[in-house]
Coordinates of C-alpha atoms in Angstrom, one line a residue:
M1 CA 138.1 9.4 -99.4
G2 CA 141.7 8.0 -99.6
S3 CA 141.4 5.4 -102.4
P4 CA 141.4 6.4 -106.1
A5 CA 138.0 4.9 -106.5
V6 CA 136.5 7.0 -103.7
I7 CA 138.2 10.1 -105.1
A8 CA 136.8 9.4 -108.5
Q9 CA 133.4 8.9 -107.1
Y10 CA 133.7 12.3 -105.2
F11 CA 134.5 14.1 -108.4
R12 CA 131.6 12.5 -110.2
I13 CA 129.3 13.8 -107.4
F14 CA 131.1 17.2 -107.5
R15 CA 130.4 17.3 -111.3
W16 CA 126.8 16.3 -110.9
H17 CA 126.0 18.3 -107.8
V18 CA 128.1 21.5 -108.2
L19 CA 129.0 22.0 -112.0
R20 CA 125.5 21.2 -113.2
Y21 CA 124.0 23.7 -110.7
L22 CA 126.3 26.4 -112.0
R23 CA 125.4 25.7 -115.5
R24 CA 121.7 26.1 -114.5
H25 CA 122.4 29.3 -112.4
P26 CA 125.4 31.0 -114.2
L27 CA 124.5 34.4 -112.9
L28 CA 125.0 33.3 -109.2
G29 CA 128.4 31.9 -110.1
L30 CA 129.4 35.0 -111.9
L31 CA 128.3 37.1 -108.9
N32 CA 130.5 35.1 -106.6
I33 CA 133.4 35.4 -109.1
F34 CA 132.9 39.2 -109.5
S35 CA 132.6 39.8 -105.8
V36 CA 135.8 37.9 -105.1
A37 CA 137.7 39.6 -108.0
L38 CA 136.6 43.0 -106.9
G39 CA 137.8 42.5 -103.3
V40 CA 141.1 40.9 -104.3
A41 CA 141.8 43.6 -106.9
V42 CA 141.2 46.5 -104.6
Y43 CA 143.3 44.9 -101.8
L44 CA 146.1 44.1 -104.2
A45 CA 146.1 47.5 -105.8
T46 CA 146.2 49.1 -102.5
Q47 CA 149.1 47.1 -101.2
I48 CA 151.0 47.8 -104.4
A49 CA 150.5 51.4 -104.0
N50 CA 151.6 51.4 -100.4
H51 CA 154.8 49.6 -101.2
S52 CA 155.6 51.8 -104.2
A53 CA 155.0 55.0 -102.2
N54 CA 157.2 53.6 -99.4
R55 CA 160.0 52.6 -101.7
A56 CA 159.9 56.2 -103.5
F57 CA 160.1 57.8 -100.0
A58 CA 163.0 55.6 -98.9
A59 CA 164.9 56.4 -102.0
T60 CA 164.3 60.1 -101.6
I61 CA 165.5 60.0 -98.0
D62 CA 168.5 57.9 -98.9
L63 CA 169.4 60.4 -101.6
V64 CA 169.2 63.5 -99.5
A65 CA 170.6 62.0 -96.3
G66 CA 173.4 60.1 -98.0
K67 CA 176.0 58.6 -95.7
A68 CA 175.3 61.0 -92.7
E69 CA 175.3 59.7 -89.3
L70 CA 173.7 62.6 -87.7
E71 CA 171.8 65.6 -89.0
I72 CA 171.2 69.0 -87.4
T73 CA 168.0 70.9 -88.3
A74 CA 165.9 73.8 -87.0
L75 CA 162.2 73.6 -86.2
A76 CA 161.5 76.6 -88.4
G77 CA 163.8 75.3 -91.1
H78 CA 166.2 78.2 -90.6
L79 CA 169.5 77.2 -89.3
P80 CA 172.2 80.0 -89.1
E81 CA 175.3 79.1 -91.1
T82 CA 177.4 80.8 -88.4
C83 CA 177.1 77.8 -86.2
L84 CA 178.9 75.6 -88.8
P85 CA 182.5 76.1 -87.7
A86 CA 181.6 75.4 -84.0
V87 CA 179.9 72.2 -85.1
A88 CA 182.8 71.0 -87.2
A89 CA 185.2 71.7 -84.3
T90 CA 183.2 69.8 -81.8
S91 CA 184.8 66.8 -80.1
G92 CA 183.7 63.6 -81.8
I93 CA 182.8 65.0 -85.2
A94 CA 184.7 63.7 -88.1
A95 CA 183.2 65.6 -90.9
A96 CA 180.5 68.3 -91.3
T97 CA 178.8 69.6 -94.5
P98 CA 176.1 72.2 -95.0
I99 CA 172.9 71.6 -97.0
V100 CA 170.3 74.0 -98.4
R101 CA 167.2 72.2 -99.7
G102 CA 164.4 73.8 -101.7
F103 CA 161.8 73.2 -104.3
L104 CA 161.0 75.0 -107.5
T105 CA 158.7 74.8 -110.3
L106 CA 159.3 74.9 -114.0
P107 CA 156.6 77.2 -115.9
D108 CA 157.9 76.1 -119.3
F109 CA 157.5 72.4 -118.5
P110 CA 154.0 72.0 -117.1
G111 CA 153.6 69.6 -114.2
E112 CA 157.4 69.4 -113.6
Y113 CA 159.3 70.5 -110.6
L114 CA 162.7 70.1 -109.1
E115 CA 163.9 69.3 -105.6
V116 CA 167.2 71.2 -105.4
L117 CA 169.9 70.3 -103.0
G118 CA 172.6 73.0 -102.4
I119 CA 175.8 71.3 -101.5
D120 CA 179.5 72.4 -100.7
L121 CA 181.4 70.3 -103.1
F122 CA 184.5 70.3 -101.0
T123 CA 183.0 69.1 -97.8
N124 CA 180.1 67.0 -99.2
A125 CA 182.2 64.2 -100.7
P126 CA 182.1 61.9 -97.7
F127 CA 178.3 62.1 -97.4
R128 CA 176.8 62.1 -100.9
T129 CA 175.6 59.1 -102.8
F130 CA 175.5 60.9 -106.2
D131 CA 178.0 62.6 -108.4
P132 CA 177.6 65.8 -110.6
T133 CA 179.6 65.1 -113.8
N134 CA 180.0 66.9 -117.1
F135 CA 177.9 66.1 -120.0
E136 CA 181.1 65.2 -122.0
A137 CA 183.8 63.0 -120.7
G138 CA 186.8 64.8 -119.0
E139 CA 187.8 66.5 -115.9
F140 CA 184.9 68.0 -113.8
D141 CA 184.5 71.7 -114.7
L142 CA 184.8 73.3 -111.2
Q143 CA 185.0 76.7 -112.5
R144 CA 181.6 76.3 -114.3
W145 CA 180.1 74.8 -111.1
L146 CA 181.3 77.7 -108.7
G147 CA 181.4 80.6 -111.2
N148 CA 178.0 80.4 -112.9
P149 CA 175.2 81.6 -110.5
G150 CA 172.5 79.5 -112.3
S151 CA 174.4 76.3 -113.1
I152 CA 172.5 73.3 -112.0
A153 CA 173.0 69.5 -112.2
L154 CA 170.0 67.5 -113.4
S155 CA 169.2 63.8 -113.6
E156 CA 169.9 61.9 -116.9
E157 CA 166.3 60.9 -117.0
F158 CA 164.9 64.6 -116.7
V159 CA 167.4 65.9 -119.3
R160 CA 166.4 63.1 -121.6
R161 CA 162.6 63.5 -121.0
Q162 CA 162.7 67.3 -121.6
H163 CA 165.3 67.1 -124.6
L164 CA 167.7 69.3 -122.8
K165 CA 171.6 69.7 -123.5
A166 CA 174.4 71.4 -121.9
G167 CA 174.0 75.1 -121.8
D168 CA 170.4 75.3 -122.3
K169 CA 168.5 77.9 -120.3
I170 CA 165.4 77.0 -118.2
R171 CA 163.1 79.2 -116.3
A172 CA 162.5 78.3 -112.6
R173 CA 159.9 79.8 -110.3
V174 CA 160.5 80.1 -106.6
G175 CA 157.4 81.4 -104.9
V176 CA 156.3 84.2 -107.4
A177 CA 159.8 85.1 -108.6
D178 CA 161.2 83.7 -111.8
H179 CA 165.0 82.8 -112.2
E180 CA 167.0 81.7 -115.1
L181 CA 169.1 78.5 -114.6
E182 CA 171.6 76.9 -116.9
V183 CA 171.8 73.2 -117.5
G184 CA 175.5 72.5 -116.6
F185 CA 175.9 69.0 -115.2
I186 CA 174.4 65.5 -115.1
L187 CA 173.7 63.7 -111.9
R188 CA 174.8 60.1 -111.8
R189 CA 174.1 57.4 -109.3
D190 CA 174.4 53.6 -109.1
D191 CA 170.8 53.1 -108.0
A192 CA 167.7 54.6 -109.5
F193 CA 166.5 57.8 -108.0
D194 CA 163.8 60.4 -108.5
S195 CA 164.3 62.3 -111.8
H196 CA 163.1 65.5 -110.2
F197 CA 166.1 65.6 -108.0
A198 CA 168.8 68.3 -108.7
A199 CA 171.9 69.9 -107.2
M200 CA 173.8 73.1 -107.3
D201 CA 176.5 74.9 -105.4
L202 CA 175.5 75.8 -101.9
G203 CA 176.0 79.6 -102.3
W204 CA 173.9 79.8 -105.4
A205 CA 171.2 77.8 -103.8
Q206 CA 171.1 80.2 -101.0
E207 CA 170.7 83.1 -103.3
L208 CA 168.1 81.1 -105.4
F209 CA 165.9 80.3 -102.4
G210 CA 166.4 83.7 -100.6
R211 CA 168.2 82.0 -97.7
R212 CA 171.4 83.9 -97.4
G213 CA 173.2 83.0 -94.3
E214 CA 170.8 80.1 -93.6
L215 CA 171.1 76.4 -94.0
S216 CA 168.5 73.6 -94.1
V217 CA 170.6 70.8 -92.7
I218 CA 174.1 70.2 -91.3
Q219 CA 175.1 66.7 -92.0
L220 CA 177.7 64.9 -89.8
K221 CA 179.9 62.0 -89.6
L222 CA 181.2 60.7 -86.3
Q223 CA 184.8 59.7 -85.3
D224 CA 183.2 56.9 -83.3
P225 CA 179.6 55.9 -84.2
R226 CA 179.2 54.3 -80.9
A227 CA 179.7 57.6 -79.1
R228 CA 176.6 59.1 -80.8
E229 CA 174.9 60.2 -77.5
E230 CA 178.1 61.9 -76.3
A231 CA 178.3 63.8 -79.6
I232 CA 174.6 64.9 -79.4
T233 CA 175.2 66.2 -75.9
Q234 CA 178.2 68.3 -77.0
L235 CA 176.4 69.7 -79.9
R236 CA 173.3 70.7 -78.1
K237 CA 175.6 72.9 -75.8
I238 CA 176.6 75.1 -78.8
L239 CA 173.5 74.9 -81.0
P240 CA 170.5 77.5 -80.9
P241 CA 167.6 76.4 -78.7
D242 CA 165.4 75.5 -81.6
A243 CA 168.0 73.2 -83.3
Q244 CA 167.5 69.5 -83.3
V245 CA 170.1 66.8 -83.6
A246 CA 169.0 63.2 -84.6
A247 CA 170.0 60.3 -86.9
P248 CA 168.5 60.4 -90.3
R249 CA 167.1 56.9 -89.6
Q250 CA 165.2 58.4 -86.6
R251 CA 163.6 61.2 -88.8
T252 CA 162.7 58.6 -91.3
E253 CA 161.0 56.5 -88.7
E254 CA 159.0 59.5 -87.6
V255 CA 157.7 60.0 -91.1
D256 CA 157.2 56.2 -91.4
K257 CA 154.7 56.4 -88.4
M258 CA 152.8 59.2 -90.1
L259 CA 152.7 57.3 -93.5
G260 CA 151.7 54.0 -91.6
G261 CA 148.5 55.5 -90.3
F262 CA 147.5 56.6 -93.9
E263 CA 148.5 53.3 -95.3
L264 CA 146.5 51.4 -92.7
N265 CA 143.5 53.4 -93.5
L266 CA 143.8 52.6 -97.2
T267 CA 144.3 48.8 -96.3
A268 CA 141.2 49.0 -94.1
M269 CA 139.2 50.5 -96.9
S270 CA 140.2 47.9 -99.3
L271 CA 139.1 45.2 -96.8
V272 CA 135.7 46.6 -97.0
A273 CA 135.4 45.4 -100.6
L274 CA 136.5 42.0 -99.4
L275 CA 133.8 42.1 -96.5
V276 CA 131.1 43.0 -99.0
G277 CA 132.2 40.1 -101.1
M278 CA 132.1 37.8 -98.1
F279 CA 128.4 38.9 -97.5
L280 CA 127.6 38.1 -101.1
I281 CA 129.2 34.7 -101.0
Y282 CA 127.5 33.9 -97.7
N283 CA 124.1 34.8 -99.2
T284 CA 124.6 33.0 -102.4
V285 CA 125.9 29.8 -100.8
S286 CA 123.0 30.0 -98.4
A287 CA 120.5 30.3 -101.1
S288 CA 122.2 27.4 -103.0
V289 CA 121.7 25.2 -99.9
V290 CA 118.1 26.1 -99.6
R291 CA 117.5 25.3 -103.4
R292 CA 119.3 22.0 -103.1
H293 CA 117.9 20.7 -99.8
H294 CA 116.3 17.8 -101.8
E295 CA 119.7 17.0 -103.4
I296 CA 121.3 17.0 -100.0
G297 CA 118.6 14.6 -98.6
I298 CA 119.2 12.3 -101.6
L299 CA 123.0 12.4 -101.0
R300 CA 122.6 11.7 -97.3
S301 CA 120.1 9.0 -97.9
L302 CA 122.6 7.3 -100.3
G303 CA 125.4 7.3 -97.6
A304 CA 127.0 10.6 -98.1
T305 CA 128.6 11.7 -94.8
R306 CA 128.3 15.1 -93.2
N307 CA 132.0 15.9 -94.1
E308 CA 131.4 15.0 -97.8
V309 CA 128.4 17.2 -98.0
R310 CA 130.3 20.0 -96.4
A311 CA 133.1 19.5 -98.7
L312 CA 130.9 19.7 -101.8
F313 CA 129.7 23.2 -100.9
L314 CA 133.1 24.3 -99.8
A315 CA 134.7 23.0 -103.0
E316 CA 132.1 24.9 -104.9
A317 CA 132.9 28.1 -103.2
I318 CA 136.7 27.5 -103.5
T319 CA 136.4 26.8 -107.1
L320 CA 134.5 30.1 -107.8
G321 CA 136.9 32.0 -105.4
S322 CA 140.0 30.6 -107.2
I323 CA 138.7 31.9 -110.5
G324 CA 137.7 35.3 -108.8
S325 CA 141.1 35.6 -107.1
F326 CA 143.0 34.9 -110.3
L327 CA 141.0 37.6 -112.1
G328 CA 141.4 39.8 -109.1
L329 CA 145.2 39.6 -109.4
I330 CA 145.1 40.7 -112.9
G331 CA 142.6 43.4 -112.2
G332 CA 144.7 44.7 -109.2
L333 CA 147.7 45.0 -111.3
F334 CA 145.9 47.2 -113.7
L335 CA 144.2 49.2 -111.0
A336 CA 147.6 49.8 -109.2
R337 CA 148.9 51.7 -112.1
F338 CA 146.2 54.3 -111.6
L339 CA 146.1 54.1 -107.9
V340 CA 149.8 54.5 -107.4
G341 CA 149.7 58.2 -108.8
T342 CA 146.8 59.0 -106.6
V343 CA 148.3 57.8 -103.4
A344 CA 151.6 59.6 -104.1
E345 CA 149.8 62.9 -104.7
T346 CA 147.8 62.5 -101.4
I347 CA 150.9 61.6 -99.4
S348 CA 152.7 64.6 -101.0
S349 CA 149.9 66.9 -100.2
L350 CA 149.5 65.7 -96.4
Y351 CA 153.0 64.4 -95.3
V352 CA 156.0 64.4 -97.4
L353 CA 156.7 64.8 -101.1
V354 CA 157.1 61.6 -103.0
N355 CA 157.3 60.8 -106.7
T356 CA 156.4 57.3 -107.6
K357 CA 157.6 56.5 -111.1
E358 CA 157.3 52.7 -111.0
I359 CA 155.0 50.3 -109.1
A360 CA 156.7 48.0 -106.7
L361 CA 155.8 44.4 -107.6
R362 CA 156.7 41.7 -105.0
P363 CA 155.6 38.0 -105.3
G364 CA 154.7 38.1 -101.6
T365 CA 152.1 40.8 -102.2
F366 CA 150.4 38.7 -105.0
A367 CA 150.5 35.5 -102.7
L368 CA 149.1 37.4 -99.8
A369 CA 146.2 38.7 -102.0
W370 CA 145.4 35.2 -103.3
I371 CA 145.5 33.9 -99.8
V372 CA 143.3 36.7 -98.5
G373 CA 140.8 36.1 -101.3
L374 CA 140.6 32.4 -100.9
G375 CA 140.5 32.7 -97.0
S376 CA 137.5 35.2 -97.2
V377 CA 135.6 32.6 -99.5
V378 CA 136.3 29.7 -97.0
V379 CA 135.1 31.8 -94.1
S380 CA 132.1 33.1 -95.8
A381 CA 131.0 29.7 -97.2
W382 CA 131.7 27.7 -94.0
A383 CA 128.5 28.5 -92.1
P384 CA 126.1 27.6 -94.9
A385 CA 128.2 24.6 -95.8
Q386 CA 128.1 23.4 -92.2
A387 CA 124.3 24.0 -92.3
A388 CA 124.1 21.8 -95.3
A389 CA 126.1 19.1 -93.6
N390 CA 123.8 19.1 -90.5
E391 CA 120.7 18.5 -92.5
E392 CA 118.9 15.2 -91.6
P393 CA 118.1 13.2 -94.6
V394 CA 114.4 12.9 -93.9
R395 CA 114.0 16.5 -92.9
A396 CA 115.9 17.6 -95.9
L397 CA 113.6 15.8 -98.3
H398 CA 110.6 17.8 -97.0
G399 CA 110.6 21.3 -98.5
G400 CA 110.4 24.4 -96.4
T401 CA 111.7 22.9 -93.1
R402 CA 115.0 24.6 -93.3
L403 CA 113.4 28.0 -94.1
E404 CA 111.2 27.7 -91.1
R405 CA 114.2 27.0 -88.9
S406 CA 116.3 29.6 -90.3
V407 CA 114.2 32.7 -89.6
H408 CA 115.5 33.6 -86.1
P409 CA 119.1 33.8 -85.0
T410 CA 120.3 30.9 -82.8
P411 CA 121.5 31.6 -79.1
A412 CA 125.0 31.0 -80.3
W413 CA 124.8 33.7 -83.0
L414 CA 123.1 36.2 -80.5
A415 CA 125.9 35.6 -78.1
G416 CA 128.4 36.0 -80.8
G417 CA 126.9 39.3 -82.0
L418 CA 126.6 40.7 -78.5
L419 CA 130.1 39.8 -77.7
S420 CA 131.3 41.4 -80.9
I421 CA 129.4 44.7 -80.1
L422 CA 131.0 44.7 -76.5
L423 CA 134.4 44.1 -77.9
A424 CA 134.0 47.0 -80.4
G425 CA 133.2 49.3 -77.5
L426 CA 136.3 48.2 -75.7
F427 CA 138.4 48.6 -78.7
S428 CA 137.0 52.0 -79.4
F429 CA 137.8 53.0 -75.8
L430 CA 141.5 51.8 -76.1
A431 CA 141.9 53.4 -79.5
L432 CA 140.9 56.7 -78.1
S433 CA 143.1 56.4 -75.1
T434 CA 146.4 54.5 -75.2
G435 CA 145.7 51.6 -77.8
P436 CA 147.5 51.4 -81.3
R437 CA 145.6 52.9 -84.3
W438 CA 144.6 49.6 -85.7
L439 CA 142.1 49.1 -82.8
S440 CA 139.7 51.7 -84.3
F441 CA 139.5 49.6 -87.6
G442 CA 139.1 46.5 -85.4
A443 CA 136.2 48.2 -83.6
A444 CA 134.5 49.1 -86.9
F445 CA 134.9 45.5 -88.1
L446 CA 133.4 44.1 -84.9
V447 CA 130.5 46.4 -85.1
V448 CA 129.6 45.2 -88.7
M449 CA 130.1 41.5 -87.7
G450 CA 128.1 42.1 -84.5
F451 CA 125.0 43.4 -86.0
S452 CA 125.4 40.9 -88.9
L453 CA 125.2 38.1 -86.4
L454 CA 122.1 39.6 -84.7
V455 CA 120.0 39.9 -87.9
P456 CA 117.8 37.0 -89.0
R457 CA 119.6 34.3 -91.2

């Protein structure tokens, strides 16, 4: 099939054998397209939602952790501020700053909340990646920051969205108690960040959240980052027993592991839609082979090789799969806009608060979804296409012979089914003992494939 004449002849056969069949049976073609589009759309939307939630989480961690190299926290979240002087004086510590972190709701703005970071403006400068500034240009109003109990700095986006201005009063609810805050400053940062983030003076934040004498975190910078372990050892000698010392990156990795299991679960569920589509494609291509066994016999009698017959059926499946994958990419983009919010709400309820405003679009995600869609089509269509290629010309011209030979599974399929079920049992055992979490999903997939291979074809 290398010369132009042979290629042209192949496309004439493709037009006669494939396109004519699709015109006669449009519903089968539409079913294949829909099954691929649905699988690709669900897979793509899930991946976009996962990436968007991860990006929002990383942005929040970066904003709160700032440039800290170590963090001190307490298991119960109540770290006595009396340990701050000793921590700051510890050998190897270059700078230390206290943090109080809390959340409040805004009854006058339904659905809105604020994540408030109470900071010590004098010690926090080497750590923070944001700046509280006046609404108007000019020197920062330190007296207003320290002297007004309810003065708070809000993001520009939040102020714009709620039509607020300097001096406006807002009602904040912490638990069941209402407090009055005053819009005093604007938070600015070079990179985009969550609009629900806010900052205020450390002392007033302690009063607001009822945490007088307590801290959420003590952030640290080291004199020598290479001496981290030595600094941790010295700090543990002076800290309360329930205090923990770790790098912000380490805490992020711990949360990432929790989120990883949730996202793996979503990905596995999205692959179920692809798996259903694969069964539909397999069945429709198999039915197509049965219907066209006379045409296969004619083609083989006229000199068509097994490879050419196989290529015809694979080309048919790939053509429909390409259309379905393209439609799936479009559908997945729209579906992601609805799924991102749901995923963010679930993660916030179960793991850590994230606010996903924008969807994360990466070319690699679209390319992977396209490859997964077409790959599933080729895998699904391969067995019936191979069966068509193996048809003997004389046998193919006699109706019913292929149906008679296709009722019972072949020994190879039986062996494959039994092997899949045995592997599923092994994967399940490993997943429950020491294996990684993806083994459980692999076991579920192998069970489905095993019983699929055992049923009559």
